C-alpha cells in the first residue's frame, strides 16, 4: 500500500506505519527462520542418516513453487542421487472403492514386518482441486501411519499431471536416499495418471473387484496392458466364488496380449486386504518379478528408458508452456481461432502465423 | 563432379564439359517450364472450374518440400477456402486384407452413379518407406480410376504422420474447391493414423471381417470407440452366418461405450464389396448421420473443433522439431542421455540444462 504524503490533516493516522513496522518484524522473523534452515549439504547429510524431518523438509522444497526452493531442491537431489536407485518401486492403481488404502495398510505392514522400510507416495493430479482425495485421509492407514519404518506422503499438488509426476519422481529419489527400500506409489483409476505412474515404477499392480463390469474400460484405456499383476481384492465370504471366476476371466484376457518387453507373464491373484489374506503371496510374486527382470536385464534397461522418457516429456511440456504463456501469443491465438471459426484461414496457416511471432 | 585442370594429357576428354552444358540446358528447360506454370490466381480459377490438371498441380505444390512451392500452395489454399467445406468427409479404416480397396471401388462407383463427385485420398505415414502401400496400386480400383467423376490420389509421403496429415487436410480443401462433394479418406489399420484421419472427417467407418479375432486390438486402440459405423465386409457365401453373429457381438460391444458427443448411436452393418451388396445401405446410413448431426449442430461444431485441434497440433510439432533439430541440442542431448544412463543426473535437471541452451 502506498503511503500518503504527510501534508494533509490525515497525518495523524500513523497507525498505518505502525502496522507496517509489525509486518517488518514478521518478515524478519520469517527470514531468521529461513536462515535457521539447514543448508542443502546439511540436509543431505541428515537424509542419508534416515532423518525423517530432513526428508520431509527436502520434499517440501521439491513441492515448492518458489524459485529459490527449486534451486535448493535440485542441489539436494543431485547430492542424494548416489544414494538412490536401490529400491523396488511399486505402482498400485484401481478405481475408487476397490480398497486401495486398506490394501496398502496391509501390504505395507507386511513389508515392515519383514524388516523393510516402506515409503508410500501418491500421484493424483486432481488433489489440488479436491484437496487430496487419496492418501489425504491417513486415518484409513491407522497402523502404517504409526509405524516408524513407514513414511506416508500425500500427493503433491500441481496444476498439471506433468508437474505432479515430476515432484513424485524427485521424492522417490529423496526417499531412497533416506534408506527406504520399497516405494509404493498409489494412483487413482482415472485419467492419464496410471501411465505417468507406470513410467516411474518397476512393478505395476492393478487392484480389481470381481464383477465390477469395468473390464472394457480397463482394456480400452490400456491399464490392463500395463499391469504386471492383477489382484482381485475383497475376495472373501460371499465374494469368493465370483472372485475365482473373475480370476479365470482376467487370466484369459491377459493371454490375448502380446508378450511384454520384460518377458514376464502377468499374474492374476486373489486377496482380501481387510482379512489380511493373499498379501504375502503378492509380495512373493513381486519378488519373483524383480528376480526375473534383474536376471534378464530388463530391470535396469526399463529404468533408463523411463529416465529418457521423462527427459523428453519435461522438455516438451516446457516448450509448450513457454510458447503459449507469452502474452502476445495468448492474444493472437484468440484472434487466429476466431479466423478459423469464420473459415477464413486454415489451421496450418494460423499455426505458421503464430510460430512466426515466437520470441 | 569437379572438373580436372586442363594441364594434363587428358585434356581432350572434354566430353565432361559437354555433358555439363547439356545439364545446363536441362536446367533452363526446367526453369522455363516452371515459368510456364500458372500463377496461383490462375490455378485457383482453373480449380474452381473443376480442372483436374490444375487440381493435381496444386496438390503437388502442397506436397512439395520446396519453400517457394509451400508459399504458393498456401496462397492457392487461401483463395480456395471460400469454395471449400461443403463436402461430406468420410474416413475409412480397416486392417490389411479387410478389402478396403474393393470397398472403395464399389462405394465410389455407387456414389458417382448417384451423381456425386468423389475424391479418394489416403493417409499412410508408412508410404514413404513402403513406396505407397495403400492406393498406390490403382489397379485394385479399375472402374473408379477411369470414372471422370472420381479423383484418386495416393497418400503423400512425409517423414512424420503430422506432415502426411497436414498435406492430406490441405488436399481436402483443394478437392472441395474443385467441386468434389464427397471426400473419402482411406487409412491403414496400424499406428496412430486412424486418430489423425478421425480428426479430419465427418464420418468414420470401420471395416471388419467376421471372426478375425482382432476385437480386443480395436477396443484397446480406441478405434471401435471412434467408429460411427462398423461394416462387416465379405459377408457372403459361407461367411454370411459368422458375419451375422459378429454383427450381434459388435452391436453389444458398441452399447458398452458412453454416448457420443454427436448423440449418434453407432451402427453395425453387413456388406460384400466384391458382390456389391450392402453398399447403398451404408451410404443411406451416412446420409442419416449427416442429417442427424446437421440438425443437432454437431456437424459444424465438430469441424471447428477439428480445426482448433490441428492448429495446436501443428504448433506443438513445430516447437519440438525446432528445438530438437538445433545442432547444439542434438549434441548436448546425447551427452545428457549418457549422464542419465550413468545415474549422475535426474531427467528433470537434464531437461532444465537443455532448455537453458535454447536459442
XYZ file of C-alpha atoms in Angstrom:
718
model
C 0.000 0.000 0.000
C 1.486 3.413 -0.961
C 1.831 5.815 1.978
C 0.044 9.140 1.672
C 2.237 12.257 1.791
C 2.335 13.831 5.280
C 0.908 17.175 4.102
C -2.752 16.599 4.860
C -4.808 16.565 8.048
C -4.771 12.858 7.803
C -1.183 12.902 9.053
C -2.192 11.694 12.498
C -3.377 8.387 11.023
C 0.044 6.970 11.649
C -1.429 3.707 12.711
C -0.745 2.583 9.226
C 3.011 2.897 9.645
C 2.840 1.065 12.962
C 1.122 -1.775 11.223
C 3.887 -1.739 8.646
C 6.524 -1.970 11.371
C 4.766 -5.016 12.754
C 4.902 -6.545 9.301
C 8.611 -5.804 9.016
C 9.227 -7.680 12.223
C 7.204 -10.599 10.946
C 9.247 -10.605 7.765
C 12.495 -10.552 9.749
C 11.204 -13.443 11.823
C 10.453 -15.390 8.702
C 13.859 -14.546 7.271
C 15.539 -15.639 10.500
C 13.634 -18.880 10.420
C 14.752 -19.423 6.846
C 18.367 -18.835 7.811
C 17.880 -21.397 10.544
C 17.053 -23.931 7.876
C 19.891 -26.297 7.162
C 21.967 -25.851 4.015
C 21.482 -28.379 1.241
C 24.651 -30.217 2.298
C 23.452 -30.379 5.921
C 20.049 -31.563 4.698
C 21.597 -34.327 2.572
C 23.803 -35.465 5.467
C 20.662 -35.837 7.598
C 18.631 -37.510 4.851
C 21.183 -40.250 4.256
C 21.164 -40.875 8.016
C 17.447 -41.574 7.637
C 16.281 -38.412 9.403
C 12.559 -38.122 8.596
C 12.344 -34.404 9.447
C 15.134 -33.657 6.975
C 13.435 -35.870 4.371
C 10.119 -34.066 4.840
C 11.835 -30.686 4.599
C 13.548 -31.688 1.351
C 10.250 -32.932 -0.104
C 8.650 -29.611 0.830
C 11.420 -27.892 -1.141
C 10.694 -30.145 -4.143
C 6.995 -29.328 -3.929
C 7.507 -25.579 -3.561
C 6.904 -23.258 -6.499
C 9.428 -20.736 -5.091
C 12.397 -20.474 -7.468
C 14.971 -20.420 -4.644
C 13.422 -23.540 -3.149
C 13.602 -25.244 -6.538
C 17.299 -24.459 -6.844
C 17.981 -25.815 -3.374
C 15.815 -28.873 -4.126
C 17.813 -29.570 -7.307
C 21.025 -29.330 -5.317
C 19.735 -31.715 -2.632
C 18.511 -34.226 -5.224
C 21.823 -34.134 -7.066
C 23.692 -34.909 -3.848
C 21.200 -37.664 -2.995
C 21.470 -39.389 -6.397
C 24.485 -41.599 -5.491
C 22.454 -42.973 -2.554
C 19.274 -43.564 -4.573
C 18.039 -46.100 -7.134
C 18.424 -49.181 -4.954
C 14.783 -49.676 -4.016
C 11.899 -51.599 -5.512
C 9.286 -49.208 -6.878
C 5.720 -50.496 -6.980
C 2.780 -48.728 -8.602
C -0.724 -49.503 -7.348
C -3.883 -48.445 -9.111
C -7.574 -49.203 -9.007
C -10.846 -47.346 -9.209
C -12.236 -45.627 -6.093
C -13.865 -48.196 -3.838
C -11.554 -51.052 -4.754
C -9.870 -50.754 -1.356
C -6.507 -49.205 -2.192
C -5.901 -47.675 1.244
C -6.835 -50.864 3.093
C -4.604 -52.829 0.732
C -1.636 -50.501 1.236
C -2.148 -50.649 5.012
C -1.984 -54.464 4.955
C 0.743 -54.649 2.308
C 2.949 -52.000 3.961
C 2.576 -53.601 7.386
C 3.530 -56.991 5.916
C 6.667 -55.455 4.406
C 7.752 -53.659 7.581
C 7.258 -56.945 9.458
C 9.769 -58.423 7.005
C 12.212 -55.667 8.041
C 11.614 -53.450 5.016
C 11.412 -49.668 5.078
C 8.366 -48.557 3.106
C 7.605 -45.138 1.636
C 4.066 -44.581 0.351
C 3.616 -41.755 -2.154
C 0.767 -40.797 -4.446
C 0.153 -39.289 -7.854
C -3.220 -37.625 -8.012
C -3.425 -34.600 -10.287
C -6.952 -33.932 -9.073
C -5.789 -33.471 -5.479
C -5.173 -29.749 -5.893
C -8.862 -29.386 -6.633
C -10.295 -31.969 -4.280
C -7.757 -31.145 -1.538
C -6.182 -34.560 -1.546
C -8.534 -37.323 -2.474
C -6.005 -40.105 -1.948
C -3.625 -40.613 0.967
C -5.056 -37.381 2.339
C -7.109 -39.302 4.827
C -4.388 -41.080 6.738
C -6.923 -42.470 9.179
C -7.544 -45.197 6.641
C -3.964 -46.330 7.276
C -4.062 -46.302 11.070
C -1.307 -48.814 11.724
C 1.030 -47.856 8.911
C 0.980 -44.173 9.828
C 2.277 -45.004 13.338
C 4.895 -47.442 12.032
C 8.404 -45.989 12.326
C 9.561 -47.963 9.280
C 6.881 -46.451 7.080
C 6.709 -42.970 5.597
C 3.454 -41.738 4.067
C 3.257 -38.603 1.973
C 0.078 -37.474 0.183
C 0.105 -36.435 -3.479
C 1.834 -33.142 -4.190
C -0.490 -30.561 -5.644
C 0.133 -29.063 -9.036
C -1.912 -27.753 -11.883
C -0.688 -30.369 -14.375
C -0.150 -34.113 -14.257
C 3.369 -33.408 -15.511
C 4.105 -31.197 -12.514
C 2.687 -33.690 -10.019
C 4.578 -36.572 -11.654
C 7.884 -34.666 -11.620
C 7.549 -33.888 -7.916
C 6.731 -37.518 -7.099
C 9.670 -38.812 -9.130
C 12.044 -36.487 -7.320
C 10.522 -37.512 -3.994
C 11.278 -41.164 -4.841
C 14.975 -40.287 -5.055
C 14.889 -38.500 -1.698
C 13.084 -41.422 -0.025
C 15.580 -43.920 -1.456
C 18.497 -41.805 -0.203
C 16.828 -41.828 3.232
C 17.023 -45.634 3.222
C 13.531 -46.616 2.088
C 13.948 -49.843 0.129
C 10.358 -50.225 -1.012
C 8.493 -47.347 -2.639
C 4.766 -47.724 -3.114
C 3.092 -45.213 -5.415
C -0.654 -45.074 -5.330
C -2.753 -43.533 -8.061
C -6.444 -43.205 -8.746
C -8.006 -45.151 -11.581
C -8.960 -42.129 -13.629
C -7.310 -40.118 -16.394
C -3.720 -40.375 -17.535
C -2.176 -40.734 -14.087
C -1.706 -44.513 -14.454
C 0.507 -44.013 -17.472
C 2.578 -41.493 -15.522
C 2.933 -43.869 -12.543
C 3.627 -46.839 -14.811
C 6.568 -44.925 -16.239
C 8.152 -44.401 -12.806
C 7.827 -47.850 -11.232
C 9.395 -51.293 -11.638
C 6.197 -53.238 -10.975
C 2.628 -52.194 -11.696
C -0.219 -53.743 -9.674
C -3.835 -53.338 -10.682
C -6.455 -53.837 -7.969
C -9.841 -55.026 -9.194
C -13.143 -56.159 -7.770
C -14.983 -59.224 -9.051
C -17.938 -58.422 -11.271
C -17.347 -54.679 -11.281
C -18.078 -54.659 -15.011
C -15.333 -52.170 -15.808
C -13.199 -54.657 -17.754
C -13.845 -52.919 -21.076
C -12.819 -49.605 -19.571
C -9.558 -51.134 -18.352
C -8.776 -52.728 -21.704
C -9.686 -49.586 -23.603
C -7.517 -47.306 -21.536
C -4.577 -49.665 -21.692
C -4.416 -50.202 -17.931
C -4.730 -53.981 -18.085
C -1.941 -53.980 -20.656
C 0.330 -52.119 -18.217
C -0.340 -54.454 -15.281
C 2.339 -56.919 -14.145
C -0.257 -58.420 -11.821
C -3.958 -58.049 -11.215
C -5.096 -58.584 -7.626
C -8.804 -59.175 -7.170
C -9.481 -57.609 -3.783
C -12.321 -58.293 -1.325
C -12.082 -61.984 -2.282
C -13.708 -63.182 0.915
C -17.060 -64.540 2.164
C -19.806 -64.382 -0.432
C -17.453 -62.683 -2.895
C -15.004 -65.579 -3.063
C -16.850 -67.534 -5.741
C -17.223 -64.615 -8.147
C -13.617 -63.577 -7.444
C -12.426 -67.007 -8.537
C -14.470 -66.702 -11.729
C -13.034 -63.226 -12.364
C -9.538 -64.666 -11.941
C -10.153 -67.139 -14.762
C -11.543 -64.391 -16.988
C -8.681 -61.977 -16.372
C -6.151 -64.736 -16.973
C -7.776 -65.410 -20.319
C -7.827 -61.700 -21.197
C -4.143 -61.296 -20.261
C -3.153 -64.096 -22.600
C -4.629 -62.199 -25.541
C -1.955 -59.517 -25.229
C 1.393 -59.809 -26.975
C 4.365 -60.754 -24.805
C 5.746 -57.929 -22.696
C 9.220 -56.468 -23.199
C 10.009 -57.770 -19.701
C 9.212 -61.297 -20.875
C 7.026 -61.593 -17.753
C 3.630 -63.226 -17.976
C 1.284 -61.074 -15.841
C -0.364 -62.959 -12.985
C -3.859 -62.792 -11.534
C -4.216 -63.324 -7.801
C -6.912 -63.094 -5.130
C -6.656 -61.164 -1.893
C -8.640 -59.718 0.964
C -6.813 -56.723 2.369
C -9.382 -56.408 5.158
C -8.800 -60.006 6.318
C -5.071 -59.832 5.532
C -5.328 -62.735 3.086
C -3.220 -63.142 -0.060
C -0.931 -60.246 0.864
C 2.248 -62.267 1.377
C 1.552 -64.075 -1.914
C 1.504 -60.730 -3.735
C 4.839 -59.753 -2.220
C 6.256 -63.154 -3.211
C 5.031 -62.536 -6.760
C 6.744 -59.126 -6.821
C 9.968 -60.684 -5.572
C 9.762 -63.259 -8.367
C 9.225 -60.456 -10.859
C 12.230 -58.496 -9.583
C 14.424 -61.586 -9.753
C 13.155 -62.380 -13.256
C 13.741 -58.862 -14.611
C 17.117 -58.467 -12.919
C 18.220 -61.756 -14.487
C 17.216 -60.721 -17.988
C 18.467 -57.118 -17.531
C 15.009 -55.642 -18.146
C 15.015 -54.040 -14.680
C 17.872 -51.654 -15.453
C 17.004 -51.149 -19.116
C 13.488 -50.151 -18.084
C 14.722 -47.616 -15.505
C 16.992 -45.996 -18.097
C 14.150 -45.887 -20.631
C 11.911 -44.304 -18.004
C 14.521 -41.611 -17.365
C 14.819 -40.877 -21.078
C 11.038 -40.681 -21.337
C 10.900 -38.137 -18.510
C 13.660 -36.060 -20.071
C 11.755 -35.737 -23.362
C 8.418 -35.332 -21.613
C 9.718 -32.476 -19.456
C 11.228 -30.674 -22.432
C 8.035 -30.986 -24.496
C 5.864 -29.675 -21.692
C 8.122 -26.700 -21.114
C 8.372 -25.827 -24.816
C 4.593 -25.728 -24.977
C 4.070 -23.740 -21.801
C 6.842 -21.267 -22.697
C 5.170 -20.669 -26.052
C 1.526 -20.489 -25.045
C 2.166 -18.389 -21.940
C 3.581 -15.446 -23.907
C 1.073 -12.617 -23.629
C 1.296 -11.798 -27.333
C 0.659 -15.427 -28.284
C -2.294 -15.622 -25.912
C -3.851 -12.569 -27.569
C -3.076 -13.578 -31.160
C -4.118 -17.200 -30.604
C -7.557 -15.899 -29.710
C -7.897 -13.903 -32.942
C -6.499 -16.749 -35.066
C -9.078 -19.098 -33.530
C -11.779 -16.606 -34.495
C -10.481 -16.541 -38.082
C -10.549 -20.350 -38.097
C -14.129 -20.431 -36.810
C -15.102 -17.988 -39.558
C -13.450 -20.283 -42.130
C -11.091 -17.520 -43.247
C -7.815 -19.323 -42.563
C -6.618 -22.920 -42.382
C -5.292 -24.165 -39.050
C -1.889 -24.639 -40.716
C -1.665 -21.050 -41.939
C -2.758 -19.839 -38.479
C -0.085 -22.009 -36.849
C 2.526 -20.595 -39.204
C 1.466 -17.053 -38.322
C 1.676 -17.727 -34.574
C 5.012 -19.533 -34.827
C 6.471 -16.545 -36.675
C 5.578 -14.344 -33.674
C 7.694 -16.520 -31.398
C 10.385 -14.749 -29.425
C 31.729 -33.805 -60.355
C 34.760 -31.446 -60.148
C 36.446 -30.762 -63.483
C 40.081 -31.701 -63.784
C 42.505 -28.853 -64.589
C 43.316 -28.705 -68.319
C 47.032 -29.272 -67.809
C 47.217 -32.988 -68.375
C 47.123 -35.148 -71.489
C 43.599 -35.943 -70.518
C 42.559 -32.519 -71.780
C 40.852 -33.969 -74.798
C 38.301 -35.645 -72.543
C 36.111 -32.621 -72.855
C 33.073 -34.771 -73.079
C 32.577 -33.962 -69.448
C 32.014 -30.278 -70.097
C 29.660 -31.089 -72.913
C 27.665 -33.163 -70.529
C 27.585 -30.215 -68.161
C 26.341 -27.957 -70.940
C 23.594 -30.431 -71.622
C 22.717 -30.286 -67.926
C 22.596 -26.500 -68.052
C 20.190 -26.676 -70.943
C 18.071 -29.148 -68.994
C 18.047 -26.794 -66.033
C 16.974 -23.928 -68.280
C 14.265 -26.086 -69.740
C 13.028 -26.911 -66.287
C 13.165 -23.244 -65.325
C 11.247 -22.315 -68.469
C 8.667 -24.930 -67.708
C 8.327 -23.552 -64.189
C 7.753 -20.074 -65.574
C 5.108 -21.586 -67.797
C 3.281 -22.769 -64.713
C 0.179 -20.759 -63.968
C 0.185 -18.198 -61.173
C -1.711 -19.076 -58.017
C -4.652 -16.925 -59.122
C -4.759 -18.663 -62.494
C -4.519 -22.036 -60.755
C -7.412 -21.219 -58.415
C -9.565 -20.013 -61.348
C -8.988 -23.388 -63.033
C -9.531 -25.407 -59.842
C -12.922 -23.886 -59.136
C -13.905 -24.708 -62.721
C -13.162 -28.343 -61.837
C -9.987 -28.625 -63.922
C -8.300 -31.840 -62.745
C -4.859 -30.902 -64.134
C -4.913 -27.677 -62.123
C -6.078 -29.590 -59.039
C -3.246 -32.118 -59.415
C -0.714 -29.325 -59.864
C -1.943 -27.568 -56.721
C -1.742 -30.821 -54.732
C 1.812 -31.320 -55.982
C 2.624 -27.852 -54.614
C 1.090 -28.810 -51.247
C 3.159 -31.993 -51.170
C 6.405 -30.304 -52.169
C 9.089 -29.606 -49.595
C 10.380 -26.652 -51.636
C 9.800 -23.440 -49.679
C 8.629 -21.476 -52.746
C 6.144 -24.210 -53.554
C 4.844 -24.087 -49.979
C 4.282 -20.339 -50.219
C 2.416 -20.721 -53.488
C 0.441 -23.642 -52.038
C -0.591 -21.533 -49.035
C -1.737 -18.794 -51.372
C -3.757 -21.226 -53.510
C -5.381 -22.795 -50.439
C -6.297 -19.396 -49.011
C -8.023 -18.448 -52.262
C -9.771 -21.843 -52.401
C -11.107 -21.637 -48.823
C -14.327 -19.732 -49.724
C -15.186 -22.552 -52.169
C -14.381 -25.397 -49.748
C -16.016 -27.002 -46.694
C -19.258 -28.031 -48.425
C -18.493 -31.730 -48.869
C -19.098 -34.812 -46.779
C -15.791 -36.194 -45.500
C -15.718 -39.926 -44.809
C -12.849 -41.783 -43.148
C -12.434 -45.495 -43.872
C -10.131 -47.773 -41.931
C -9.526 -51.472 -41.516
C -6.602 -53.838 -41.215
C -4.818 -55.020 -44.367
C -6.850 -57.774 -46.030
C -10.227 -56.452 -44.927
C -10.911 -55.350 -48.508
C -10.602 -51.564 -48.320
C -9.739 -51.035 -51.997
C -12.551 -53.268 -53.213
C -14.930 -51.499 -50.845
C -13.885 -48.038 -52.036
C -14.233 -49.179 -55.654
C -17.820 -50.307 -55.039
C -18.696 -47.413 -52.724
C -17.194 -44.742 -55.003
C -18.908 -46.185 -58.077
C -22.242 -46.228 -56.226
C -21.799 -42.547 -55.339
C -20.845 -41.433 -58.850
C -23.905 -43.322 -60.127
C -25.930 -41.101 -57.789
C -24.364 -38.080 -59.497
C -21.783 -37.387 -56.812
C -18.201 -36.282 -57.419
C -15.882 -38.410 -55.290
C -12.286 -37.720 -54.289
C -10.378 -40.601 -52.707
C -7.339 -39.657 -50.625
C -5.179 -41.618 -48.208
C -3.218 -41.125 -45.008
C -0.439 -43.652 -44.732
C 2.688 -42.430 -42.942
C 4.440 -45.677 -43.854
C 4.077 -44.999 -47.573
C 7.348 -43.079 -47.800
C 9.094 -46.257 -46.700
C 6.982 -48.833 -48.492
C 6.581 -46.625 -51.574
C 2.833 -46.325 -51.244
C 1.260 -49.318 -49.620
C -2.311 -48.075 -49.990
C -3.936 -46.503 -53.038
C -0.591 -46.887 -54.714
C -1.882 -49.830 -56.610
C -4.713 -48.217 -58.523
C -5.315 -51.448 -60.436
C -7.364 -52.545 -57.454
C -9.783 -49.730 -58.315
C -10.097 -50.408 -62.032
C -13.510 -48.845 -62.618
C -13.176 -45.901 -60.269
C -9.836 -44.811 -61.685
C -11.417 -44.458 -65.169
C -14.508 -42.673 -63.820
C -14.463 -38.973 -64.725
C -16.397 -38.089 -61.562
C -13.804 -39.716 -59.342
C -10.357 -38.435 -58.392
C -7.898 -40.790 -56.724
C -4.705 -39.553 -55.107
C -2.319 -41.831 -53.179
C -1.000 -40.880 -49.734
C 1.515 -38.033 -49.735
C 4.890 -39.084 -48.458
C 6.391 -37.481 -45.406
C 8.660 -38.483 -42.594
C 6.047 -37.833 -39.897
C 2.363 -38.619 -39.500
C 1.887 -34.911 -38.760
C 3.354 -33.959 -42.140
C 1.300 -36.509 -44.045
C -1.874 -35.480 -42.209
C -1.302 -31.778 -42.898
C -0.852 -32.415 -46.624
C -4.000 -34.539 -46.779
C -6.063 -31.925 -44.919
C -4.935 -29.226 -47.318
C -5.686 -31.510 -50.262
C -9.261 -31.928 -48.949
C -9.754 -28.156 -49.292
C -8.422 -28.165 -52.855
C -10.657 -31.103 -53.843
C -13.704 -29.432 -52.325
C -12.941 -26.201 -54.215
C -12.707 -28.308 -57.397
C -16.299 -29.423 -56.834
C -15.829 -32.811 -55.165
C -18.782 -33.211 -52.805
C -17.725 -36.488 -51.210
C -14.221 -36.957 -49.862
C -13.190 -40.474 -48.902
C -10.021 -40.800 -46.846
C -8.550 -44.249 -46.517
C -6.079 -45.223 -43.825
C -4.375 -48.426 -42.765
C -5.341 -50.074 -39.518
C -1.984 -49.600 -37.849
C -0.420 -46.935 -35.664
C -1.836 -43.530 -34.903
C -3.069 -42.784 -38.409
C -6.715 -43.578 -37.524
C -6.717 -40.873 -34.888
C -5.339 -38.397 -37.431
C -7.961 -39.358 -40.027
C -10.751 -39.378 -37.430
C -9.884 -35.755 -36.657
C -10.314 -34.671 -40.291
C -13.570 -36.390 -41.271
C -17.280 -36.039 -40.529
C -17.998 -39.762 -40.501
C -15.677 -42.607 -39.561
C -16.303 -46.096 -40.988
C -14.530 -49.154 -39.654
C -14.322 -52.180 -41.958
C -14.092 -55.541 -40.198
C -14.106 -59.210 -41.036
C -16.160 -61.747 -39.112
C -14.131 -63.865 -36.736
C -10.872 -62.042 -37.352
C -10.232 -62.127 -33.610
C -8.837 -58.613 -33.519
C -11.721 -57.174 -31.490
C -9.525 -56.657 -28.417
C -6.962 -54.809 -30.516
C -9.682 -52.495 -31.831
C -11.094 -51.787 -28.388
C -7.642 -51.268 -26.900
C -6.508 -48.799 -29.502
C -9.749 -46.855 -29.315
C -10.668 -47.467 -32.940
C -14.036 -49.026 -32.186
C -14.781 -46.040 -29.968
C -14.123 -43.688 -32.899
C -16.351 -45.557 -35.364
C -19.710 -44.095 -36.416
C -20.420 -47.376 -38.170
C -18.802 -50.800 -38.404
C -19.252 -52.601 -41.732
C -18.509 -56.313 -41.656
C -17.163 -56.947 -45.151
C -17.032 -60.188 -47.128
C -20.442 -61.093 -45.674
C -21.300 -63.514 -48.445
C -21.469 -67.266 -49.096
C -20.105 -69.340 -46.240
C -19.107 -66.203 -44.350
C -22.645 -64.888 -44.028
C -23.529 -66.822 -40.882
C -20.468 -65.800 -38.923
C -20.828 -62.209 -40.187
C -24.353 -62.103 -38.722
C -23.010 -63.383 -35.405
C -20.236 -60.772 -35.467
C -22.860 -58.096 -36.075
C -24.667 -59.060 -32.853
C -21.391 -59.046 -30.923
C -20.230 -55.674 -32.196
C -23.636 -54.187 -31.509
C -23.363 -55.388 -27.927
C -19.811 -54.021 -27.624
C -20.829 -50.623 -29.015
C -23.572 -50.290 -26.409
C -20.976 -50.548 -23.640
C -19.453 -47.217 -24.654
C -20.751 -43.942 -23.298
C -22.909 -41.844 -25.605
C -21.000 -39.924 -28.260
C -20.842 -36.128 -28.381
C -22.689 -36.393 -31.703
C -25.562 -38.145 -29.927
C -25.364 -40.770 -32.676
C -25.639 -44.445 -31.839
C -23.010 -46.219 -34.000
C -24.468 -48.849 -36.324
C -23.219 -52.260 -37.379
C -23.945 -53.367 -40.923
C -23.036 -56.212 -43.291
C -21.667 -55.841 -46.794
C -19.898 -57.639 -49.578
C -17.922 -55.141 -51.616
C -16.979 -57.854 -54.105
C -20.642 -58.727 -54.772
C -21.723 -55.099 -54.443
C -24.095 -55.937 -51.591
C -24.924 -53.628 -48.675
C -23.134 -50.655 -50.264
C -26.210 -48.497 -50.830
C -27.307 -49.220 -47.246
C -24.008 -47.831 -45.957
C -24.427 -44.642 -47.961
C -28.006 -44.332 -46.640
C -26.635 -44.698 -43.118
C -24.079 -41.942 -43.771
C -26.797 -39.670 -45.121
C -28.826 -40.317 -41.963
C -25.783 -39.439 -39.872
C -25.171 -36.191 -41.775
C -28.818 -35.195 -41.386
C -28.732 -36.084 -37.674
C -25.543 -34.111 -36.945
C -26.553 -31.115 -39.052
C -29.856 -30.978 -37.169
C -28.169 -31.008 -33.755
C -25.323 -28.678 -34.880
C -22.652 -31.282 -34.114
C -21.534 -31.281 -37.757
C -20.263 -27.706 -37.694
C -19.099 -27.751 -34.075
C -17.029 -30.837 -34.852
C -15.386 -29.232 -37.896
C -14.432 -26.170 -35.857
C -13.056 -28.356 -33.054
C -11.042 -30.310 -35.622
C -9.531 -27.090 -36.963
C -8.586 -25.976 -33.452
C -7.020 -29.377 -32.807
C -4.901 -29.097 -35.960
C -3.801 -25.578 -35.053
C -2.479 -26.723 -31.667
C -1.098 -29.962 -33.072
C 0.863 -28.131 -35.779
C 2.318 -25.670 -33.285
C 3.365 -28.430 -30.871
C 5.068 -30.442 -33.598
C 6.963 -27.421 -34.861
C 8.081 -26.342 -31.373
C 9.525 -29.807 -30.844
C 11.229 -30.101 -34.212
C 12.638 -26.561 -33.981
C 14.144 -27.409 -30.597
C 15.469 -30.905 -31.241
C 16.870 -30.072 -34.680
C 19.310 -27.465 -33.325
C 22.789 -28.898 -33.763
C 23.866 -27.847 -30.270
C 20.804 -29.512 -28.723
C 21.429 -32.694 -30.718
C 24.969 -32.855 -29.371
C 24.151 -31.931 -25.798
C 21.091 -34.213 -25.683
C 23.413 -37.101 -26.402
C 25.726 -36.273 -23.505
C 22.833 -35.599 -21.126
C 21.398 -39.010 -22.006
C 24.758 -40.542 -21.155
C 24.761 -38.771 -17.776
C 21.239 -40.107 -17.175
C 22.311 -43.655 -18.054
C 25.203 -43.328 -15.621
C 22.774 -42.168 -12.920
C 24.619 -38.863 -12.496
C 21.732 -36.542 -13.238
C 17.947 -36.661 -12.972
C 15.950 -36.360 -16.198
C 14.480 -33.119 -14.842
C 17.861 -31.499 -14.222
C 18.997 -32.634 -17.688
C 15.865 -31.145 -19.245
C 16.486 -27.881 -17.399
C 20.066 -27.796 -18.693
C 18.983 -28.395 -22.304
C 16.150 -25.865 -22.131
C 18.595 -23.224 -20.916
C 20.655 -23.763 -24.092
C 17.629 -22.870 -26.244
C 18.158 -20.066 -28.774
